[in-house]
Amino acid sequence: MVMTVDELETALSIPAPDDERLVLDDSRRLTGQGLLWERYGAILDVLVTEDISKDDVARTWAEEARLTLDAVGWHDEKVIARQFENGLNLAISAPIDQLYSAIFVGQIAWHFTAHRLLQTKPASRDVLVADVRRVMREEANPELLALQQEADKRAIDFLSDDDHVSLGHGAGSETWPVRELPSLAEIPWDRLYNVPVALITGTNGKSTSVRLSAAIGEAAGIASGTTSTDYVKIGDDVLDYGDYSGPGGARMLLRDKRLQLAFLEVARGGILRRGLPLRQAQAAIVTNVAADHLGQYGVNTVEALADAKFAVARTLADDGTLVLNADDPLVVNNGLKSRRKICWFSLDPGNPQIVAARASGKLCCWLDDGMIHYSDGVNVQAMLKAADAPVTMGGAAKFNIRNVMGALCLAKALGLSDQAIIKGLTTFESKPEDNPGRCNEFHAKGARVFVDFAHNPHSVEAVSDALVHLPSKRKFLLLGHAGDRSDQDITDLTKSALAFGPDEIVIVELEDYLRGRELGEVSNIIEGACVAAGFPEGAIAKKASPPEGTCHIVNRLQEGDLALLLVLDERDKVFEILENSD
């Protein structure tokens, strides 16, 4: 009887030294390309104090991991280490059918690494190796391994999880239970293929870019699917609601046989936890990189975050295209190191990357005098006026002009027609039905009200910049924040929101997002930041939730007013209040 997944996960308990100088913080499977490399395997996060050299840790790990891999018979598998500010990521590669065992192999290698560095006595290597080899025999699935290797030879994508295995994408896919695989001779190889897939990552603009791109696909008459932090969707059919910006959402979508074209939102967490879900994408985009969610999995700086985002380049097929924002210095820095075919885009026709791309006959896209241009390296096309794309708010929302340009470049890379590109971009609107929570506009009592999900200083600043120049008699701002950010992060976000120039501020509690803080604690930090910036205390109100804060603002609105509601929770209730406010 083969072990169940639950039994595999808990089959062994590998001891590690109890010493605060060397702490094993986490260990997990790598099921796809990630920050470190493109291999399957296991990764460990270890924390190291200053009195132990990280170079010594990396060197000792390389030696002990090699000894352990050889001891279990994985002679062709590799070892890697990445240092960060207070520790290291340590990884080994492993066969696709042995990833739970790989965690134990990695932990055994760490056991000997830590004991050697601490000069303490380890357990018996023979005993630990014998234990893990027993688990390896239980987990082994030679049919799965053979299938993966044959699919790789044929450049057909291989998607695997604990329950199912699939080859190809969408209309070109077949799926089987992981323990009921056909022989290689029984596989209908002639019916399997990869549909065009684009990966969308970055700090901000991912969901909007996904939805803009899908609108282009639908305009082309192609069954287009998306994954995002809101749902998995094909056309108008939502397969499931929730945060599906990781590998699980991608597999759900790519196994649906209706699918002909896919746009996958790829978040930082999924890349770092498990890796990317596929290996044969036609295009990928990095929208931008800004400080957000730092301090996890050894990604403590914005530069390291950029490295993680650029893991999407590892997924590209040989002829794939990497679409990059030439106005973002971190994107440019990483892009210039990439060997992939790149399509740059910029709001500035004089941007150095645009100038260089045009001079050398490379792909690029730029804005000049309000018109978006695209060059395939030979011919230049004036595609559309930025103001004609509704999400740009007449050209005022520069962040959405970039999102439009990025979606255009992805569509070009996927071979979609100019007619479909223009139709998709000019019919997609900033309304809840098209782009929920992204600068959605409502009208209440003669005032304009915008609802946005912006939740970091970079995105809040972009929204504030787009709205600050709109005519208004008075401005209202609704603001709240999750508790899993530092006091400084919350203060920085508040300062960015104040750039909107509000006359009144409503601070709301997010009770479901306290994440370790006390009720009222985040609100007090926001209020303190407002007062410190010179905002009058008498113009600040506090409410218990976003719906209550929205009702308060709606009751205050008069004709000609303007409101920005930064709503991170209970968005549907806020939408309902605004839709019924006139």
XYZ file of C-alpha atoms in Angstrom:
582
model
C 0.000 0.000 0.000
C 1.512 3.310 -1.108
C 1.698 6.028 1.549
C -0.880 8.809 1.356
C 0.281 12.415 1.002
C -0.431 13.043 4.693
C 1.642 9.998 5.604
C 4.494 11.100 3.334
C 4.555 14.589 4.835
C 4.943 13.208 8.362
C 6.907 10.035 7.602
C 10.132 11.285 9.192
C 11.215 13.806 11.790
C 14.788 14.787 11.094
C 16.390 16.336 14.204
C 18.202 19.659 13.954
C 20.439 21.252 16.578
C 18.608 23.471 19.052
C 20.835 26.515 18.732
C 19.713 30.081 18.004
C 22.841 30.689 15.932
C 21.606 28.295 13.230
C 17.845 27.949 12.854
C 15.994 25.917 10.234
C 13.077 28.264 9.578
C 11.218 26.383 6.846
C 11.535 23.551 4.342
C 9.262 22.860 1.378
C 8.959 21.309 -2.070
C 9.942 23.121 -5.255
C 7.469 22.117 -7.958
C 8.641 24.579 -10.620
C 11.077 27.311 -11.568
C 11.655 29.877 -8.860
C 14.041 32.445 -7.463
C 17.032 30.096 -7.269
C 16.784 27.988 -10.417
C 14.533 26.042 -12.784
C 14.790 22.614 -11.116
C 12.358 20.458 -9.153
C 13.460 19.663 -5.619
C 13.335 21.018 -2.079
C 14.384 24.283 -0.464
C 15.283 25.155 3.127
C 15.297 28.626 4.670
C 17.851 28.942 7.471
C 18.519 31.894 9.778
C 22.089 32.619 10.817
C 23.431 34.984 13.478
C 26.344 37.313 12.801
C 28.906 35.191 14.623
C 28.635 32.444 11.985
C 29.881 33.124 8.477
C 27.262 32.658 5.764
C 30.088 31.738 3.396
C 30.998 28.893 5.752
C 27.372 27.797 5.869
C 27.107 27.768 2.069
C 30.373 25.870 1.648
C 29.540 23.299 4.321
C 26.035 22.874 2.929
C 27.420 22.194 -0.557
C 29.659 19.463 0.835
C 27.114 17.817 3.135
C 24.289 18.021 0.613
C 26.493 16.370 -1.993
C 27.372 13.569 0.428
C 23.707 13.057 1.274
C 22.535 13.076 -2.341
C 25.151 10.508 -3.243
C 24.224 8.401 -0.238
C 20.582 8.151 -1.380
C 21.597 7.465 -4.979
C 20.813 10.867 -6.489
C 24.219 11.293 -8.116
C 23.006 13.595 -10.908
C 21.081 15.989 -8.675
C 22.446 19.460 -7.899
C 22.990 21.764 -4.912
C 22.610 25.530 -4.646
C 22.682 28.244 -1.958
C 21.604 31.879 -1.887
C 22.639 34.244 0.872
C 20.419 36.999 2.224
C 20.735 39.498 5.067
C 20.132 37.151 8.002
C 20.333 33.713 6.469
C 20.397 31.511 3.409
C 18.114 29.645 1.040
C 19.529 26.140 0.563
C 18.207 23.831 -2.135
C 18.724 20.464 -3.724
C 17.244 19.202 -6.963
C 15.315 15.926 -7.045
C 13.246 13.726 -9.379
C 9.666 14.924 -9.869
C 8.286 11.785 -8.202
C 10.355 12.231 -5.025
C 9.637 15.758 -3.807
C 8.401 14.856 -0.319
C 11.451 12.645 0.105
C 13.541 15.567 -1.148
C 12.477 17.601 1.872
C 13.811 14.898 4.179
C 17.019 14.577 2.152
C 17.497 18.344 2.470
C 16.820 18.219 6.198
C 19.364 15.415 6.613
C 21.940 17.491 4.747
C 21.134 20.423 7.037
C 21.424 18.182 10.112
C 25.051 17.394 9.243
C 25.771 20.950 8.078
C 24.573 22.497 11.342
C 26.280 19.946 13.612
C 29.537 20.382 11.719
C 29.432 24.185 12.006
C 28.461 24.034 15.690
C 31.027 21.287 16.340
C 28.427 19.050 17.958
C 27.764 15.354 17.474
C 25.353 14.392 14.664
C 23.172 11.312 14.417
C 24.209 8.277 12.423
C 24.286 9.063 8.715
C 23.613 5.421 7.889
C 20.461 5.381 10.020
C 19.077 8.654 8.603
C 19.829 7.610 5.034
C 18.211 4.213 5.562
C 15.086 5.927 6.918
C 14.755 8.297 3.965
C 15.413 5.555 1.422
C 12.427 3.694 2.870
C 10.244 6.761 2.276
C 11.697 7.159 -1.221
C 10.590 3.642 -2.103
C 7.055 4.435 -0.931
C 6.877 7.711 -2.852
C 8.515 6.483 -6.052
C 6.357 6.720 -9.172
C 8.518 5.696 -12.134
C 5.624 6.145 -14.583
C 5.305 9.777 -13.488
C 9.028 10.377 -13.923
C 9.052 8.776 -17.381
C 6.043 10.853 -18.428
C 7.686 14.081 -17.303
C 10.907 13.292 -19.136
C 9.119 12.393 -22.381
C 6.943 15.526 -22.193
C 10.049 17.656 -21.730
C 11.607 16.098 -24.849
C 8.494 16.972 -26.851
C 8.228 20.505 -25.323
C 4.734 19.685 -24.071
C 3.944 21.194 -20.698
C 3.755 18.818 -17.748
C 1.578 19.876 -14.788
C 1.594 17.737 -11.665
C 0.162 17.900 -8.150
C -0.619 15.409 -5.406
C -3.722 14.088 -7.186
C -3.452 14.617 -10.939
C -1.033 14.933 -13.839
C -1.769 16.721 -17.085
C 0.037 17.184 -20.367
C -0.502 20.224 -22.583
C -2.885 23.088 -21.897
C -6.598 23.611 -22.219
C -8.009 22.290 -25.475
C -4.720 20.481 -26.068
C -4.527 18.789 -22.661
C -5.217 15.410 -21.092
C -5.352 14.708 -17.342
C -4.925 11.485 -15.349
C -4.842 10.489 -11.663
C -1.245 10.574 -10.488
C -1.246 6.847 -9.585
C -3.197 5.700 -12.671
C -0.976 6.828 -15.515
C -1.062 5.257 -18.975
C 2.090 3.927 -20.581
C 4.031 6.247 -22.862
C 2.765 4.274 -25.862
C -0.851 4.896 -24.808
C -0.481 8.664 -24.591
C -2.307 10.466 -27.476
C 0.729 12.616 -28.263
C -0.711 13.811 -31.585
C -3.628 15.470 -29.737
C -1.536 17.206 -27.090
C -0.279 20.762 -27.404
C 0.317 23.951 -25.435
C -2.078 26.851 -25.900
C -0.608 30.367 -25.817
C -0.009 31.372 -22.195
C 1.234 34.664 -20.758
C 2.429 35.168 -17.185
C 1.820 38.550 -15.553
C 3.823 39.587 -12.498
C 4.976 42.756 -10.766
C 4.138 44.650 -7.604
C 1.162 46.555 -8.991
C -1.041 46.342 -12.073
C -1.115 42.546 -12.331
C -4.871 42.002 -12.114
C -5.680 44.907 -14.420
C -3.131 43.658 -16.963
C -4.584 40.142 -16.794
C -8.099 41.419 -17.415
C -7.093 43.825 -20.170
C -5.268 41.003 -21.922
C -8.234 38.647 -21.598
C -10.483 41.343 -23.075
C -8.240 41.382 -26.141
C -8.450 37.591 -26.391
C -12.230 37.678 -26.143
C -12.334 40.414 -28.785
C -10.430 38.025 -31.048
C -13.121 35.402 -30.516
C -10.793 33.105 -28.570
C -11.842 31.290 -25.392
C -9.615 33.192 -22.956
C -9.002 32.322 -19.331
C -7.448 34.137 -16.387
C -6.175 33.492 -12.917
C -5.931 36.304 -10.381
C -6.252 37.204 -6.722
C -10.032 37.308 -7.229
C -10.929 34.205 -9.234
C -10.217 31.670 -11.984
C -12.291 32.483 -15.031
C -12.882 31.398 -18.641
C -14.884 33.929 -20.601
C -17.818 34.784 -18.357
C -17.642 31.505 -16.425
C -15.993 31.799 -13.007
C -14.515 28.415 -12.069
C -13.909 29.494 -8.464
C -13.556 32.640 -6.382
C -10.510 33.294 -4.188
C -6.844 34.125 -4.410
C -5.648 31.951 -7.282
C -2.428 33.758 -8.160
C -0.353 30.651 -7.385
C 0.299 27.304 -9.097
C -3.001 25.751 -7.984
C -5.072 28.316 -9.865
C -2.915 27.919 -12.951
C -3.414 24.151 -12.988
C -7.175 24.541 -12.536
C -7.376 26.817 -15.553
C -4.876 25.044 -17.799
C -6.672 21.704 -17.376
C -10.013 23.071 -18.578
C -10.467 21.758 -22.128
C -12.443 24.835 -23.209
C -9.352 26.991 -22.815
C -7.585 28.345 -25.922
C -5.614 31.276 -24.476
C -4.477 31.966 -20.894
C -3.285 34.922 -18.858
C -1.972 33.966 -15.426
C -1.416 36.405 -12.580
C 1.740 35.334 -10.763
C 2.277 36.595 -7.216
C 5.519 36.712 -5.256
C 4.318 34.203 -2.682
C 3.664 31.427 -5.182
C 7.051 31.914 -6.834
C 8.883 31.688 -3.519
C 6.855 28.905 -1.909
C 6.551 26.391 -4.740
C 7.852 27.892 -7.964
C 6.033 28.603 -11.200
C 3.363 26.274 -12.566
C 4.526 25.670 -16.148
C 7.564 25.604 -18.415
C 6.249 26.542 -21.855
C 4.809 30.081 -21.741
C 4.791 32.194 -24.890
C 5.090 35.524 -23.078
C 5.637 37.043 -19.647
C 5.520 40.576 -18.295
C 7.045 42.331 -15.292
C 4.888 45.425 -14.761
C 7.009 47.100 -12.050
C 8.814 46.349 -8.796
C 8.266 48.247 -5.541
C 8.648 47.481 -1.841
C 5.793 45.205 -0.770
C 5.609 42.002 1.294
C 9.315 42.100 2.099
C 10.818 39.946 4.838
C 9.553 36.519 3.793
C 11.466 33.547 2.349
C 14.719 35.496 2.443
C 13.425 38.321 0.231
C 14.157 41.349 2.399
C 15.003 44.027 -0.174
C 13.313 45.408 -3.242
C 16.287 44.231 -5.313
C 15.736 40.658 -4.142
C 12.030 41.046 -4.897
C 12.930 42.026 -8.462
C 15.031 38.874 -8.778
C 12.042 36.810 -7.617
C 9.671 38.455 -10.086
C 12.062 37.757 -12.954
C 11.688 34.020 -12.328
C 8.887 34.253 -14.913
C 11.580 34.494 -17.600
C 12.582 30.891 -16.784
C 9.171 29.652 -17.950
C 9.401 31.005 -21.474
C 9.547 28.704 -24.455
C 12.567 29.130 -26.714
C 10.714 31.668 -28.890
C 8.947 33.363 -25.954
C 8.897 37.117 -25.323
C 9.629 38.954 -22.084
C 7.671 42.231 -21.867
C 9.265 44.805 -19.574
C 8.473 48.269 -18.192
C 11.363 50.471 -19.329
C 10.314 53.227 -16.890
C 11.109 51.091 -13.819
C 14.835 51.105 -12.902
C 14.739 47.709 -11.162
C 12.963 46.132 -14.125
C 15.498 47.664 -16.483
C 18.440 46.480 -14.389
C 17.220 42.877 -14.420
C 16.055 43.037 -18.011
C 19.458 44.087 -19.282
C 20.891 40.914 -17.742
C 18.325 38.661 -19.393
C 19.088 36.640 -22.501
C 15.439 36.439 -23.477
C 13.792 38.250 -26.387
C 12.541 41.476 -24.823
C 9.812 43.926 -25.733
C 10.285 47.178 -23.813
C 7.477 49.702 -23.215
C 7.650 53.277 -21.892
C 5.684 56.490 -21.534
C 8.720 58.343 -22.892
C 9.782 58.016 -26.554
C 13.249 59.136 -25.457
C 13.641 56.375 -22.874
C 17.114 54.823 -23.393
C 15.705 51.313 -23.798
C 13.197 52.470 -26.415
C 15.868 54.400 -28.294
C 18.228 51.408 -28.194
C 15.515 48.938 -29.233
C 14.474 51.054 -32.215
C 18.087 51.558 -33.289
C 18.800 47.819 -33.172
C 15.546 46.606 -34.713
C 14.080 45.122 -31.524
C 10.516 45.011 -30.193
C 9.280 48.068 -28.284
C 6.230 50.204 -27.500
C 6.048 53.846 -26.443
C 3.771 56.837 -25.898
C 4.324 59.961 -27.970
C 1.976 62.950 -27.921
C -0.841 60.837 -26.490
C -0.519 58.083 -29.117
C 0.677 54.556 -28.326
C 3.150 53.278 -30.912
C 4.464 49.756 -31.442
C 7.503 48.602 -33.397
C 8.136 45.000 -34.433
C 11.739 45.936 -35.167
C 11.008 46.895 -38.778
C 7.691 48.702 -38.974
C 6.229 51.278 -36.601
C 2.479 51.345 -36.006
C 0.428 54.078 -34.370
C -1.918 51.727 -32.517
C -4.353 53.894 -30.542
C -4.650 57.059 -28.497
C -4.062 56.363 -24.820
C -7.160 58.403 -23.961
C -9.303 56.035 -26.044
C -8.694 53.230 -23.537
C -11.310 53.886 -20.811
C -9.083 52.602 -17.983
C -6.685 55.512 -18.573
C -9.375 58.017 -17.494
C -8.819 60.112 -20.580
C -5.073 59.693 -20.301
C -4.838 60.951 -16.702
C -4.096 57.535 -15.157
C -0.494 57.033 -16.226
C -0.250 53.710 -14.366
C -3.085 52.369 -16.489
C -1.508 53.679 -19.685
C 1.426 51.428 -18.798
C -0.968 48.552 -18.143
C -2.565 49.131 -21.542
C 0.833 49.170 -23.234
C 1.920 46.011 -21.441
C -1.271 44.191 -22.472
C -0.769 45.368 -26.046
C 2.780 43.984 -26.082
C 1.626 40.650 -24.650
C -1.094 40.421 -27.288
C 1.449 41.091 -30.024
C 3.735 38.408 -28.607
C 0.830 35.941 -28.669
C -0.001 36.774 -32.285
C -3.365 38.456 -31.692
C -4.662 40.796 -34.385
C -4.467 44.581 -34.265
C -8.245 44.722 -34.644
C -8.728 42.579 -31.543
C -6.110 44.559 -29.593
C -7.803 47.878 -30.308
C -11.301 46.526 -29.664
C -10.289 44.915 -26.392
C -8.460 47.946 -25.054
C -11.139 50.455 -26.052
C -14.119 48.494 -24.697
C -12.636 47.422 -21.352
C -13.839 49.839 -18.662
C -13.014 50.744 -15.060
C -16.228 49.298 -13.696
C -16.765 46.466 -11.225
C -17.959 44.106 -13.965
C -14.702 44.496 -15.942
C -12.081 45.295 -13.303
C -13.426 44.982 -9.747
C -11.649 47.103 -7.169
C -9.377 48.902 -9.625
C -10.306 52.596 -9.862
C -14.016 51.819 -10.255
C -16.064 54.982 -10.727
C -19.516 55.598 -9.244
C -21.785 58.638 -9.104
C -23.522 59.524 -5.864
C -25.556 62.683 -5.170
C -23.847 64.470 -8.051
C -20.353 63.558 -6.820
C -17.756 61.269 -8.391
C -16.620 58.354 -6.209
C -13.683 56.087 -7.028
C -13.069 52.730 -5.333
C -9.620 51.160 -5.507
C -7.863 48.191 -3.920
C -4.465 49.976 -3.772
C -2.660 48.687 -0.689
C 0.972 49.815 -0.841
C 2.575 53.273 -1.151
C 3.479 52.757 -4.817
C -0.067 51.895 -5.909
C -1.735 54.481 -3.648
C 0.555 57.177 -5.016
C -0.324 56.157 -8.584
C -4.080 56.358 -7.905
C -3.736 59.661 -6.046
C -1.716 61.101 -8.918
C -4.413 60.081 -11.416
C -7.238 61.685 -9.421
C -5.626 64.725 -7.824
C -6.249 67.005 -10.790
C -9.912 66.114 -11.301
C -12.176 69.127 -10.616
C -13.914 69.056 -7.260
C -15.499 71.228 -4.599
C -14.420 68.991 -1.724
C -12.412 65.786 -1.550
C -13.070 62.816 0.732
C -10.653 59.987 1.431
C -11.428 56.592 3.001
C -8.384 54.763 4.289
C -7.616 51.561 6.210
C -4.795 49.060 6.274
C -3.966 45.480 7.209
C -2.024 44.911 10.411
C 0.757 42.748 8.981
C 2.795 45.757 7.874
C 5.243 47.755 9.952
C 4.329 51.099 11.509
C 6.571 52.753 8.927
C 4.839 50.955 6.045
C 1.456 52.164 7.302
C 2.802 55.687 7.715
C 4.263 55.673 4.201
C 0.985 54.475 2.737
C -0.878 57.229 4.571
C 1.495 59.879 3.229
C 0.964 58.572 -0.296
C -2.805 58.800 0.150
C -2.562 62.388 1.397
C -1.213 63.329 -2.040
C -4.853 63.062 -3.164
C -5.375 66.355 -1.283
C -8.425 65.394 0.808
C -10.494 67.865 2.781
C -11.895 65.121 5.007
C -10.530 61.673 5.894
C -12.421 58.652 7.155
C -10.215 55.981 8.754
C -11.784 52.515 8.890
C -11.028 49.388 10.859
C -10.298 46.117 9.041
C -11.242 43.702 11.800
C -10.562 40.597 9.708
C -7.083 41.870 8.835
C -5.684 42.801 12.262
C -3.063 40.038 11.884
C -1.683 40.270 15.380
C -2.499 43.897 16.169
C -5.139 45.190 18.569
C -8.371 46.740 17.317
C -7.760 50.454 16.776
C -3.977 50.153 16.618
C -3.650 50.587 12.844
C -6.223 53.387 12.825
C -4.219 55.260 15.450
C -1.052 54.962 13.354
C -2.897 56.294 10.294
C -4.375 59.160 12.321
C -0.969 59.999 13.770
C 0.577 60.102 10.298
C -2.183 62.418 9.067
C -1.749 64.824 11.992
C 2.046 64.749 11.673
C 1.638 65.746 8.024
C -0.381 68.782 9.076
C -3.891 67.457 8.493
C -6.392 68.925 10.998
C -7.693 66.471 13.607
C -11.187 67.927 13.312
C -11.390 66.737 9.673
C -10.688 63.086 10.599
C -13.441 60.572 11.391
C -13.051 56.927 12.444
C -15.493 54.183 11.528
C -15.732 50.481 12.366
C -15.651 49.115 8.806
C -15.382 50.117 5.130
C -19.183 49.962 4.638
C -19.729 52.248 7.650
C -17.054 54.608 6.393
C -18.615 54.617 2.928
C -22.059 55.447 4.345
C -20.525 58.310 6.322
C -18.930 59.789 3.210
C -22.032 59.298 1.042
C -24.100 61.158 3.640
C -21.620 64.057 3.452
C -21.384 64.229 -0.338
C -22.728 67.147 -2.343
C -22.811 67.840 -6.056
C -19.317 68.465 -7.444
C -17.485 66.588 -4.670
C -14.865 63.888 -5.262
C -14.175 60.813 -3.120
C -11.453 58.167 -3.170
C -12.259 55.000 -1.215
C -9.266 52.729 -0.665
C -11.232 49.604 0.137
C -9.271 46.491 1.153
C -12.183 44.531 2.630
C -15.961 44.151 2.169
C -15.689 45.546 -1.353
C -19.001 44.059 -2.525
C -20.878 45.774 0.318
C -19.235 49.075 -0.580
C -20.239 48.599 -4.233
C -23.826 47.909 -3.165
C -23.962 51.072 -1.037
C -22.656 53.203 -3.894
C -24.928 51.629 -6.518
C -27.951 52.464 -4.368
C -26.818 55.918 -3.268
C -28.485 58.048 -5.928
